[in-house]
């Protein structure tokens, strides 16, 4: 079974109207904007399935890859992550990469 939840985080566009017009969509509306994390939390807490996936509505990630991620999850993967930059070389400056490495390792000491 598939449950499709749309969390409308206090938007002023037609998100709620469009979501309500789609059969099978469960719309959850925030009357006040709670931010990206708040919208995710609402969706995760409201989901009833064993597997949970999410896709941002801003077009950041192409939705056509979502079924492949679902298949991997259903085939027993512990975690499935989609990345639009997979396989690309990092353009992060060496100084920032070094700083991230040092900071991350300092955190493990705490």
Short mmCIF file of C-alpha atoms in Angstrom, two decimals:
data_model
loop_
_atom_site.label_atom_id
_atom_site.label_comp_id
_atom_site.label_asym_id
_atom_site.label_seq_id
_atom_site.Cartn_x
_atom_site.Cartn_y
_atom_site.Cartn_z
CA UNK A 1 0.00 0.00 0.00
CA UNK A 2 1.10 3.53 -0.72
CA UNK A 3 0.19 6.54 1.36
CA UNK A 4 0.79 9.94 -0.21
CA UNK A 5 0.94 12.79 2.29
CA UNK A 6 1.26 16.44 1.32
CA UNK A 7 2.29 18.80 4.11
CA UNK A 8 1.33 22.37 3.26
CA UNK A 9 3.53 24.46 5.52
CA UNK A 10 1.44 27.62 5.66
CA UNK A 11 1.94 28.41 1.98
CA UNK A 12 0.02 31.16 0.22
CA UNK A 13 -0.04 29.42 -3.15
CA UNK A 14 -2.48 26.78 -4.43
CA UNK A 15 -0.74 23.80 -2.79
CA UNK A 16 -3.71 22.80 -0.62
CA UNK A 17 -6.21 23.27 -3.44
CA UNK A 18 -4.19 21.13 -5.83
CA UNK A 19 -3.46 18.43 -3.23
CA UNK A 20 -7.15 18.18 -2.33
CA UNK A 21 -8.03 17.67 -6.00
CA UNK A 22 -5.86 14.54 -6.26
CA UNK A 23 -7.57 11.30 -5.28
CA UNK A 24 -5.81 9.44 -2.49
CA UNK A 25 -3.70 12.34 -1.23
CA UNK A 26 -3.84 13.07 2.49
CA UNK A 27 -3.37 16.79 3.03
CA UNK A 28 -1.98 18.11 6.30
CA UNK A 29 -1.98 21.89 6.65
CA UNK A 30 0.04 24.07 8.99
CA UNK A 31 -1.85 27.29 9.63
CA UNK A 32 1.49 28.91 10.44
CA UNK A 33 4.78 28.21 8.67
CA UNK A 34 6.89 25.83 10.80
CA UNK A 35 9.79 25.63 8.38
CA UNK A 36 11.30 22.76 6.44
CA UNK A 37 12.11 20.67 9.52
CA UNK A 38 8.63 21.20 10.95
CA UNK A 39 7.00 20.06 7.72
CA UNK A 40 9.20 16.95 7.59
CA UNK A 41 8.47 16.12 11.22
CA UNK A 42 4.72 16.46 10.65
CA UNK A 43 4.90 14.17 7.64
CA UNK A 44 7.04 11.54 9.37
CA UNK A 45 4.89 11.48 12.52
CA UNK A 46 1.70 11.24 10.45
CA UNK A 47 2.92 8.44 8.17
CA UNK A 48 1.51 5.02 8.92
CA UNK A 49 3.69 2.82 6.71
CA UNK A 50 6.67 0.65 7.50
CA UNK A 51 8.80 2.51 4.95
CA UNK A 52 8.85 6.29 4.73
CA UNK A 53 10.20 8.36 1.87
CA UNK A 54 9.92 12.05 1.12
CA UNK A 55 10.31 14.29 -1.86
CA UNK A 56 10.47 18.07 -1.72
CA UNK A 57 7.88 19.85 -3.86
CA UNK A 58 10.26 22.55 -5.08
CA UNK A 59 11.61 20.41 -7.91
CA UNK A 60 15.06 20.03 -6.34
CA UNK A 61 15.06 16.30 -6.98
CA UNK A 62 13.56 14.69 -10.09
CA UNK A 63 10.56 12.57 -9.01
CA UNK A 64 11.14 9.99 -11.75
CA UNK A 65 13.95 8.43 -9.66
CA UNK A 66 11.75 7.94 -6.60
CA UNK A 67 10.39 4.52 -7.71
CA UNK A 68 13.96 3.16 -8.00
CA UNK A 69 14.67 4.28 -4.44
CA UNK A 70 11.46 2.59 -3.28
CA UNK A 71 12.44 -0.68 -4.96
CA UNK A 72 15.85 -0.61 -3.25
CA UNK A 73 14.16 -0.03 0.12
CA UNK A 74 11.67 -2.85 -0.45
CA UNK A 75 14.53 -5.15 -1.46
CA UNK A 76 15.91 -4.85 2.06
CA UNK A 77 18.27 -1.88 2.04
CA UNK A 78 18.62 -0.39 5.52
CA UNK A 79 18.85 3.14 4.12
CA UNK A 80 18.30 4.58 0.65
CA UNK A 81 19.48 8.07 -0.22
CA UNK A 82 19.07 9.86 -3.53
CA UNK A 83 21.57 12.51 -4.53
CA UNK A 84 21.50 14.79 -7.54
CA UNK A 85 25.27 15.14 -7.21
CA UNK A 86 26.22 11.46 -6.93
CA UNK A 87 29.41 10.72 -8.81
CA UNK A 88 30.38 14.37 -9.19
CA UNK A 89 33.69 15.67 -7.97
CA UNK A 90 33.43 18.03 -5.01
CA UNK A 91 34.01 21.71 -5.70
CA UNK A 92 34.52 22.47 -2.01
CA UNK A 93 37.77 24.36 -1.39
CA UNK A 94 40.52 22.29 0.25
CA UNK A 95 40.56 24.62 3.26
CA UNK A 96 36.87 23.97 3.94
CA UNK A 97 37.27 20.21 3.46
CA UNK A 98 40.18 20.23 5.91
CA UNK A 99 38.20 22.31 8.40
CA UNK A 100 35.21 19.96 8.13
CA UNK A 101 37.46 16.95 8.66
CA UNK A 102 39.11 18.46 11.75
CA UNK A 103 35.81 19.65 13.24
CA UNK A 104 34.07 16.31 12.64
CA UNK A 105 36.92 14.44 14.33
CA UNK A 106 36.96 16.84 17.27
CA UNK A 107 33.27 16.10 17.80
CA UNK A 108 34.02 12.40 18.13
CA UNK A 109 36.27 13.19 21.10
CA UNK A 110 33.49 14.92 23.03
#
